[in-house]
mmCIF file with all atom_site columns, C-alpha atoms in Angstrom:
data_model
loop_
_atom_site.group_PDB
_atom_site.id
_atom_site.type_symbol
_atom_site.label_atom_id
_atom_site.label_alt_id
_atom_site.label_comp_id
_atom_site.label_asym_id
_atom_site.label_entity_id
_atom_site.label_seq_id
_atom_site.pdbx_PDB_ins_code
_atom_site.Cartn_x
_atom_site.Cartn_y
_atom_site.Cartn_z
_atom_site.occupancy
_atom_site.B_iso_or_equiv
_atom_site.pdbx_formal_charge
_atom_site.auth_seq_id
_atom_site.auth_comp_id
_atom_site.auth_asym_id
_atom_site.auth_atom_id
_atom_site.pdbx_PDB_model_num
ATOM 1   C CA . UNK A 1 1   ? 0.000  0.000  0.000   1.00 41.00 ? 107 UNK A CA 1
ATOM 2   C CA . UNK A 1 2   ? 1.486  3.626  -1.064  1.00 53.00 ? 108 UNK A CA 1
ATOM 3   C CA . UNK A 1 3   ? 1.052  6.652  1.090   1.00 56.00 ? 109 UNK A CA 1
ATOM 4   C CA . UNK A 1 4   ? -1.197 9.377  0.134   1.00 69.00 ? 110 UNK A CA 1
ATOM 5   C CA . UNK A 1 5   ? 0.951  12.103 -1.782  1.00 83.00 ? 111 UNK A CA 1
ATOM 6   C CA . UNK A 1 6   ? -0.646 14.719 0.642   1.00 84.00 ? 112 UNK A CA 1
ATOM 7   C CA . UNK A 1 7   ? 0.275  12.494 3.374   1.00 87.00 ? 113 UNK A CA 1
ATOM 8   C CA . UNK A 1 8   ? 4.019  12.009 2.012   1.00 87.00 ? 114 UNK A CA 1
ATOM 9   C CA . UNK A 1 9   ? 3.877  15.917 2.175   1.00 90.00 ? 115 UNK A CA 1
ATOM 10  C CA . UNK A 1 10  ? 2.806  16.389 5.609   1.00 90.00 ? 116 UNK A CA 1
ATOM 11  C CA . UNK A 1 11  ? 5.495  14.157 6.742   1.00 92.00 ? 117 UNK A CA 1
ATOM 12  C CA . UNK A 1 12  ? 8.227  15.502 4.844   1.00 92.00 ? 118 UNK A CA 1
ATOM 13  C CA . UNK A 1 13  ? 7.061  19.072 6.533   1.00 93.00 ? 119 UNK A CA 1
ATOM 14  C CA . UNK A 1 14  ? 6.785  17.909 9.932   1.00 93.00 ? 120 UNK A CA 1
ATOM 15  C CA . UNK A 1 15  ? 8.716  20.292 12.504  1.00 93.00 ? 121 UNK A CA 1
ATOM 16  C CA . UNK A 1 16  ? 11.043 20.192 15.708  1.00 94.00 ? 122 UNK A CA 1
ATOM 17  C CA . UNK A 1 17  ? 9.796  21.938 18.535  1.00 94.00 ? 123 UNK A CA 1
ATOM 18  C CA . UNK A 1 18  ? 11.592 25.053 17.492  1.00 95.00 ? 124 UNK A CA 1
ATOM 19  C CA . UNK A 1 19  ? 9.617  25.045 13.836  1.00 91.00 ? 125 UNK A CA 1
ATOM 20  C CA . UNK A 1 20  ? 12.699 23.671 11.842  1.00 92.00 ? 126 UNK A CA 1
ATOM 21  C CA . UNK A 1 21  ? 12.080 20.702 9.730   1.00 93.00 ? 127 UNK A CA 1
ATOM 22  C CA . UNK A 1 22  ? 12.174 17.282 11.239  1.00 91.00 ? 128 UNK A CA 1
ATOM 23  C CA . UNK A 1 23  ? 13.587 15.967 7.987   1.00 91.00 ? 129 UNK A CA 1
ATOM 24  C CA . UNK A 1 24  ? 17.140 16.821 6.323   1.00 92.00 ? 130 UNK A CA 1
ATOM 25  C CA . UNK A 1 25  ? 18.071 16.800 2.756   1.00 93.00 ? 131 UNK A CA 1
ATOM 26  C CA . UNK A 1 26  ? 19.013 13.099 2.045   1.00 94.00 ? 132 UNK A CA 1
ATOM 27  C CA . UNK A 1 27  ? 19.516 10.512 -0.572  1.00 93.00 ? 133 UNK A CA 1
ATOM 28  C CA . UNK A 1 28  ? 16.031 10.808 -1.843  1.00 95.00 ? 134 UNK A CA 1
ATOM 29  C CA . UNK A 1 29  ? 15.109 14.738 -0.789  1.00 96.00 ? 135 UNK A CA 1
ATOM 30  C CA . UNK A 1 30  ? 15.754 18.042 -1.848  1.00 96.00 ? 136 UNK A CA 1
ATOM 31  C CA . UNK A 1 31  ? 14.084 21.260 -0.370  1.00 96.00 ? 137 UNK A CA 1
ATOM 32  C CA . UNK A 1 32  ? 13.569 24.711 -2.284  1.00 96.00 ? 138 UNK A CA 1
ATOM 33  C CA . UNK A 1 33  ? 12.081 27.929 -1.385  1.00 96.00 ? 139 UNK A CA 1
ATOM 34  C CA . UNK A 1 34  ? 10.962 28.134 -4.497  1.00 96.00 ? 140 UNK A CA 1
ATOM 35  C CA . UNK A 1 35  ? 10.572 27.165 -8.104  1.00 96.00 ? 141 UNK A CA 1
ATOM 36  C CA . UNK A 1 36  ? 12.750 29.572 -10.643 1.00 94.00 ? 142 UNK A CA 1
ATOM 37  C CA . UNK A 1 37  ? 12.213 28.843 -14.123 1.00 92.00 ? 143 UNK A CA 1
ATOM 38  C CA . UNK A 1 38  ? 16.114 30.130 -14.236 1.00 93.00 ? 144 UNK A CA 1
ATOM 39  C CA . UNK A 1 39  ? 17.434 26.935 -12.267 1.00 93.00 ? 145 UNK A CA 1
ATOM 40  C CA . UNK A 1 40  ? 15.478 24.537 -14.527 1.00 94.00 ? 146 UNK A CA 1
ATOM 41  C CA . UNK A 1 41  ? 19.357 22.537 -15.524 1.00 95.00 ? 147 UNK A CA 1
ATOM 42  C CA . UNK A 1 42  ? 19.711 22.228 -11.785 1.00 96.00 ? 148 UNK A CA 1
ATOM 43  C CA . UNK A 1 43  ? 16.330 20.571 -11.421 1.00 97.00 ? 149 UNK A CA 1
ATOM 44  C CA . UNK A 1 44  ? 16.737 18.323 -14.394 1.00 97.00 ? 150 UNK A CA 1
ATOM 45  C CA . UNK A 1 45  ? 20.190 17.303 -13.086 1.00 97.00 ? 151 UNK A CA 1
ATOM 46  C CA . UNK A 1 46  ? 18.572 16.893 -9.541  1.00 97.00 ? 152 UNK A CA 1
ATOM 47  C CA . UNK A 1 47  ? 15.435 14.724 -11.519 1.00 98.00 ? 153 UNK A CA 1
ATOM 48  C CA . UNK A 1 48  ? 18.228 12.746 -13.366 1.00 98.00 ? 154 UNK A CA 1
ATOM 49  C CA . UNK A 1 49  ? 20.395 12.169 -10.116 1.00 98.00 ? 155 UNK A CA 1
ATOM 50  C CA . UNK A 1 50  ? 16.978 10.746 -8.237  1.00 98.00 ? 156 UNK A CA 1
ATOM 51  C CA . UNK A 1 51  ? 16.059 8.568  -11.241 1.00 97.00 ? 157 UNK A CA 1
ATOM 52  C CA . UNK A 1 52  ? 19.829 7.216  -11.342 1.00 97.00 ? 158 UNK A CA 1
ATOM 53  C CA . UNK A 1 53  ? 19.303 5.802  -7.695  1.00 96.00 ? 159 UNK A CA 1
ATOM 54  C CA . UNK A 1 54  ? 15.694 5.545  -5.964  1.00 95.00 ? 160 UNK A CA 1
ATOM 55  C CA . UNK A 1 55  ? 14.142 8.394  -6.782  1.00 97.00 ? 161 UNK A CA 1
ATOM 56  C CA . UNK A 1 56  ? 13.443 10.954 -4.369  1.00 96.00 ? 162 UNK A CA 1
ATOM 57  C CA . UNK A 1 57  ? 11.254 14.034 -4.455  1.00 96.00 ? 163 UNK A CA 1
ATOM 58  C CA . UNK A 1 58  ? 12.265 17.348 -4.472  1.00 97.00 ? 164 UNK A CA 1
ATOM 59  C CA . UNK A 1 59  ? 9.705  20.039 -2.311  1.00 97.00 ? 165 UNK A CA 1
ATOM 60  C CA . UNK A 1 60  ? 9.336  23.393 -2.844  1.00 97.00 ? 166 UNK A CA 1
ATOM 61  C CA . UNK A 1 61  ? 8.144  25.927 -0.330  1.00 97.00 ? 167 UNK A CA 1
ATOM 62  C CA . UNK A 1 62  ? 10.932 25.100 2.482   1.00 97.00 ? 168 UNK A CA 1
ATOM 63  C CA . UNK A 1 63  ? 13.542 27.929 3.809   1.00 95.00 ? 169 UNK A CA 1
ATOM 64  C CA . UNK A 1 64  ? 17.152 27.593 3.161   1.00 89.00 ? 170 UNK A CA 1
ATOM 65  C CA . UNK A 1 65  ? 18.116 28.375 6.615   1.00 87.00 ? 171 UNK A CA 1
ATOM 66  C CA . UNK A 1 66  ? 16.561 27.255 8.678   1.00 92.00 ? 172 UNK A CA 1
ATOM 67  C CA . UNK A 1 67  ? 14.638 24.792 6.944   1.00 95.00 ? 173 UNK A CA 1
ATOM 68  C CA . UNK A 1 68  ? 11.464 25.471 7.706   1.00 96.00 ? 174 UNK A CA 1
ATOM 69  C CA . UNK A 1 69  ? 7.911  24.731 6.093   1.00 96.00 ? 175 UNK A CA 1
ATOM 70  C CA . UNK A 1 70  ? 7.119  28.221 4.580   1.00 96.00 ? 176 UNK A CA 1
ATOM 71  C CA . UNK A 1 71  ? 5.382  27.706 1.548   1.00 96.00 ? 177 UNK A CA 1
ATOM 72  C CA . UNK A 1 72  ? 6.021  29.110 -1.320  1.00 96.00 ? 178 UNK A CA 1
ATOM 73  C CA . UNK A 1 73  ? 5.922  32.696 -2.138  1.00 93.00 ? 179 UNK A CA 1
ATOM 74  C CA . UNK A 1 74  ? 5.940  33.288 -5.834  1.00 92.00 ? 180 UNK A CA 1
ATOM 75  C CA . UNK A 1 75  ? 3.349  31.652 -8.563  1.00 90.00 ? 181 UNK A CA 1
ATOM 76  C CA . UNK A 1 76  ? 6.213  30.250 -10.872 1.00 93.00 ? 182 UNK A CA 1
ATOM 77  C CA . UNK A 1 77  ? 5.286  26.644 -9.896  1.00 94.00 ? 183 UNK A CA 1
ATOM 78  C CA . UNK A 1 78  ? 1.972  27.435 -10.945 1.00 91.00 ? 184 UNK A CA 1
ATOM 79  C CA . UNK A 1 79  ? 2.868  28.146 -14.124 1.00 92.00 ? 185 UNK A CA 1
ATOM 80  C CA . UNK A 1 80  ? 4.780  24.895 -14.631 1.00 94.00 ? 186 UNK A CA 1
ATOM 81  C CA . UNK A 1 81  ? 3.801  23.173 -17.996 1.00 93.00 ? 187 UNK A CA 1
ATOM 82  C CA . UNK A 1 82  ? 4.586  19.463 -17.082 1.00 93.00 ? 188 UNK A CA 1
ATOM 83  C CA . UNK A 1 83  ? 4.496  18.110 -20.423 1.00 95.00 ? 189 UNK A CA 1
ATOM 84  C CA . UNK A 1 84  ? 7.528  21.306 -21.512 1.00 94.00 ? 190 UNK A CA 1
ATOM 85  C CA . UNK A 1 85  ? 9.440  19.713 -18.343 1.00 95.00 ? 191 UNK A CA 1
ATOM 86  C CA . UNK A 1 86  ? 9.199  16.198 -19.830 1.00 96.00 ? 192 UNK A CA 1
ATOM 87  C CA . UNK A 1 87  ? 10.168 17.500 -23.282 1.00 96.00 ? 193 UNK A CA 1
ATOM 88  C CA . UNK A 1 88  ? 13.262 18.653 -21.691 1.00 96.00 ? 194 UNK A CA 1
ATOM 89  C CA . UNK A 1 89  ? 13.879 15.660 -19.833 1.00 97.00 ? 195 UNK A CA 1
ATOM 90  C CA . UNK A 1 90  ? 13.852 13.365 -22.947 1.00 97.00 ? 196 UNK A CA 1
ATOM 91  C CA . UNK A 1 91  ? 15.737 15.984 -24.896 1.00 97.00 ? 197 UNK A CA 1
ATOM 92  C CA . UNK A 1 92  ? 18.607 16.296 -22.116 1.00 98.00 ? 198 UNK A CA 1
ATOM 93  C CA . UNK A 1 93  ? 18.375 11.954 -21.352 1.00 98.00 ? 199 UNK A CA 1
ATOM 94  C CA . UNK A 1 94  ? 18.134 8.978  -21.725 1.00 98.00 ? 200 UNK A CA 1
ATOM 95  C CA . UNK A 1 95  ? 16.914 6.780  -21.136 1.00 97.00 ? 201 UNK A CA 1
ATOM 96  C CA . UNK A 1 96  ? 13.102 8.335  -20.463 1.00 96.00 ? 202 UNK A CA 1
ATOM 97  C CA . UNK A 1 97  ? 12.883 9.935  -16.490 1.00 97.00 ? 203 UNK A CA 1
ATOM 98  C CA . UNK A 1 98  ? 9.539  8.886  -14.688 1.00 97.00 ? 204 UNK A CA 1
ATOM 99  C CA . UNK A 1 99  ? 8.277  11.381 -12.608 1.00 97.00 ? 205 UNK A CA 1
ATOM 100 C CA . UNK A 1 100 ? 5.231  13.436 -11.414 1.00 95.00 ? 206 UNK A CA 1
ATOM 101 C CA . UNK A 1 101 ? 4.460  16.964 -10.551 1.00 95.00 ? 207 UNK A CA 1
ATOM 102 C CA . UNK A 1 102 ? 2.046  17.748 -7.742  1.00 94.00 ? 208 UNK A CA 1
ATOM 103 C CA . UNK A 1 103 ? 0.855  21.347 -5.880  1.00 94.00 ? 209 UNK A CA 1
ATOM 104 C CA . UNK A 1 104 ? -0.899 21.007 -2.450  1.00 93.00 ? 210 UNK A CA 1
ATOM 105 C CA . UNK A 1 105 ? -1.682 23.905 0.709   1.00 93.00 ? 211 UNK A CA 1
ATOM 106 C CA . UNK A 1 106 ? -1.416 22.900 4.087   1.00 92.00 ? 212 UNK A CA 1
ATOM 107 C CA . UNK A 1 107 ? -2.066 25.597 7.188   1.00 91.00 ? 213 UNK A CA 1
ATOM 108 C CA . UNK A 1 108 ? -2.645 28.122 4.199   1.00 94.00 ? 214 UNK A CA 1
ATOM 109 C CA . UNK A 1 109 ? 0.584  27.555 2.436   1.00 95.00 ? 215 UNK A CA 1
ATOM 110 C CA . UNK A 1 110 ? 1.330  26.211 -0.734  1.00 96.00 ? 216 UNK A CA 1
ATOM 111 C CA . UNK A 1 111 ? 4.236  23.291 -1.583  1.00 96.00 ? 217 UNK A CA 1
ATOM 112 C CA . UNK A 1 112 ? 4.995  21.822 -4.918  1.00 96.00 ? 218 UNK A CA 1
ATOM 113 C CA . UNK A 1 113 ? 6.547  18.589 -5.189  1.00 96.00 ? 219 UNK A CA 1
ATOM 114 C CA . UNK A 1 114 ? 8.411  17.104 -8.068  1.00 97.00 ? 220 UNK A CA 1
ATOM 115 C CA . UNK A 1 115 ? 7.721  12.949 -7.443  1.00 96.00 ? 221 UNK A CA 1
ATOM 116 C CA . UNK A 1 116 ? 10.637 11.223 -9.516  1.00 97.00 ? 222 UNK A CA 1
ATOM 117 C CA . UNK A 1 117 ? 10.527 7.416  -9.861  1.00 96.00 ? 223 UNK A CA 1
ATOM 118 C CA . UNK A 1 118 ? 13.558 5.224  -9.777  1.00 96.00 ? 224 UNK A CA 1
ATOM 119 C CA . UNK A 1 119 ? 14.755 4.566  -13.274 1.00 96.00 ? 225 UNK A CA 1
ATOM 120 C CA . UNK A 1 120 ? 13.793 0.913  -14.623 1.00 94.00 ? 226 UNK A CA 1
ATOM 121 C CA . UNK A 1 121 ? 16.936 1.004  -17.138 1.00 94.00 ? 227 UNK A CA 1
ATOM 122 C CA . UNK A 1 122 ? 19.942 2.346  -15.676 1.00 95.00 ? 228 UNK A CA 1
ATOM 123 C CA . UNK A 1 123 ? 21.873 4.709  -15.998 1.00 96.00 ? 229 UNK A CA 1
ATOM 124 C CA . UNK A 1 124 ? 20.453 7.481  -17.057 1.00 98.00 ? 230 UNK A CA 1
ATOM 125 C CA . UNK A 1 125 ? 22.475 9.833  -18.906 1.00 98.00 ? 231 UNK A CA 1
ATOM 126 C CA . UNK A 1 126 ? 22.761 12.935 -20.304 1.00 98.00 ? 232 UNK A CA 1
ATOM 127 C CA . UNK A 1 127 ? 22.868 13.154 -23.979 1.00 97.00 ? 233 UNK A CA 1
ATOM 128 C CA . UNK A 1 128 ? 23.147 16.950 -24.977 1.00 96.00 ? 234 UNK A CA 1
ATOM 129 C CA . UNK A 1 129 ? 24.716 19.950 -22.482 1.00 96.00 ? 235 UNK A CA 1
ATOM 130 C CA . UNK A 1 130 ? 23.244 23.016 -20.771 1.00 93.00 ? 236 UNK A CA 1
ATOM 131 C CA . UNK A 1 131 ? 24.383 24.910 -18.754 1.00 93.00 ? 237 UNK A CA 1
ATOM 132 C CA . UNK A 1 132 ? 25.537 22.464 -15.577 1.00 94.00 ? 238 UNK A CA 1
ATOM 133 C CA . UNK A 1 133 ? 24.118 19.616 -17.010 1.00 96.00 ? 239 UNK A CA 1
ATOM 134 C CA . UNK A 1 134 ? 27.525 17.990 -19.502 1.00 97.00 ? 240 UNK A CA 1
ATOM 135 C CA . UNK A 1 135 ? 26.987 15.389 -22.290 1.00 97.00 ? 241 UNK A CA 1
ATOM 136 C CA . UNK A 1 136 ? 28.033 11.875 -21.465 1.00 97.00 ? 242 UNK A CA 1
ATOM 137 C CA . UNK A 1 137 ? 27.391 12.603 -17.911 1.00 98.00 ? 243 UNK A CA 1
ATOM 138 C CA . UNK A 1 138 ? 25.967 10.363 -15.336 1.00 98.00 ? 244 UNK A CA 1
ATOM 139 C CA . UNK A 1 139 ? 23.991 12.320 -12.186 1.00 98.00 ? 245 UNK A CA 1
ATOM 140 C CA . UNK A 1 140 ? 23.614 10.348 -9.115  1.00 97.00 ? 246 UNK A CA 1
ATOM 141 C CA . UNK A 1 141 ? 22.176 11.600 -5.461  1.00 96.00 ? 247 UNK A CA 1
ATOM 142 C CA . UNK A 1 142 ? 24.316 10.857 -2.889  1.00 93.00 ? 248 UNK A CA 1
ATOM 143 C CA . UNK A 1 143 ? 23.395 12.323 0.970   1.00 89.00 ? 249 UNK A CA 1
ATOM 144 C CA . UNK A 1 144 ? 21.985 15.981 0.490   1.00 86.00 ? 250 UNK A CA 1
ATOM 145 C CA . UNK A 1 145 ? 24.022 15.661 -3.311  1.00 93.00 ? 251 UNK A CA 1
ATOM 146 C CA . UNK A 1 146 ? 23.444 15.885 -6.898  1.00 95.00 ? 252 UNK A CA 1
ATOM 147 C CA . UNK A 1 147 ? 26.941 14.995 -8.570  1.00 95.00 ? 253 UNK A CA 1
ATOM 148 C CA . UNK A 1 148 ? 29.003 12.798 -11.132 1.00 96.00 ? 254 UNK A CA 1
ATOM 149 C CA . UNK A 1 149 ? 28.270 9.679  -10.209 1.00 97.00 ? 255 UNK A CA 1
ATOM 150 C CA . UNK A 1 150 ? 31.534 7.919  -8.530  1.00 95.00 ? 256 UNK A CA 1
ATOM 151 C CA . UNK A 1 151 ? 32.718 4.662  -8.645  1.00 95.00 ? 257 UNK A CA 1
ATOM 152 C CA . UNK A 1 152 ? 30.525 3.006  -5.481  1.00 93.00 ? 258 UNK A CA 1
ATOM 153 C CA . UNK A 1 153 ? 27.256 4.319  -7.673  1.00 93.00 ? 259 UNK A CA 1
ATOM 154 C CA . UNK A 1 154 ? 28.500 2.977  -10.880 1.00 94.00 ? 260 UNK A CA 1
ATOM 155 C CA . UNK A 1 155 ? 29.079 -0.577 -9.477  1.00 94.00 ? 261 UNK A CA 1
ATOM 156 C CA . UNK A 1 156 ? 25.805 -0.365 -7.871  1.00 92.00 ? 262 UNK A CA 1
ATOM 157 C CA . UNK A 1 157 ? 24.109 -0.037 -10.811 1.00 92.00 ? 263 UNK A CA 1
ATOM 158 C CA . UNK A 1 158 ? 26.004 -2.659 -12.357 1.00 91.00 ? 264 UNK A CA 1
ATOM 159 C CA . UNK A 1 159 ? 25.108 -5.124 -9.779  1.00 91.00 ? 265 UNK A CA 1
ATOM 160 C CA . UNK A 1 160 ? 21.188 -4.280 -10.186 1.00 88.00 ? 266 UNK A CA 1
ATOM 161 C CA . UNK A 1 161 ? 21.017 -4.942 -13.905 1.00 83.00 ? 267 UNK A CA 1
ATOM 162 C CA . UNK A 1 162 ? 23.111 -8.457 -13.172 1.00 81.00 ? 268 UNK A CA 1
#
């Protein structure tokens, strides 16, 4: 049985006693503030680094420092065209990256979520540069990371298609 997405999102905003998120950036989460149509390579390197090793979600509307569950404070997410995101995606990798796009408001504040699914056929690599993002490149999320993929990751992937 899968958890709820809203209920994923309540968890992943859960706070200390001091307001600061219970959760840290990890293997399989990243936190914005918000979304900036301007950092769309580092999102798409971020998307290919989840897909690369379990996937992993990345939530927008959390404070940089101290983490904590703001919401988000500009409309861009709004504005996302999820099928534009994909195009760049398959244009940027390969093989094709799984993943989902979801908006929800909790306490009056609003959190996007991009949902990215563990890649069936890896590795997933990029085919054509931007920006960050370097042909014949390999992303992989390590703890809090998005990064060339190192040896360990490699021969983990190896192992799972054996």
């Amino acid at each position: 049985m899968t958890i709820p997405r809203k209920d994923l999102l309540k968890d992943l905003i859960r706070t200390k006693s001091d307001g600061t998120l219970f959760h840290r950036e990890k293997q399989n989460l990243e936190f914005k503030q918000n979304f900036q149509f301007k950092s769309l390579a580092k999102y798409l390197k971020t998307i290919a680094a989840f897909s690369n090793n379990q996937g992993g979600v990345i939530l927008f509307g959390v404070s940089d420092s101290p983490r904590k569950p703001i919401g988000m404070s500009n409309d861009q997410f709004n504005n996302i065209d999820s099928e534009k995101i994909t195009e760049y995606l398959n244009k940027y990798f390969s093989p094709e990256i799984l993943w989902e796009m979801e908006e929800h408001e909790i306490d009056g504040k609003k959190f996007g979520m991009f949902i990215v699914s563990e890649a069936i056929d890896k590795p997933v690599i990029c085919k054509v540069s931007i920006d960050i993002i370097i042909e014949g490149e390999i992303y992989y999320r390590y703890r809090g990371r998005s990064e060339r993929i190192k040896y360990p990751g490699i021969q983990k992937i190896f192992q799972e298609r054996e």
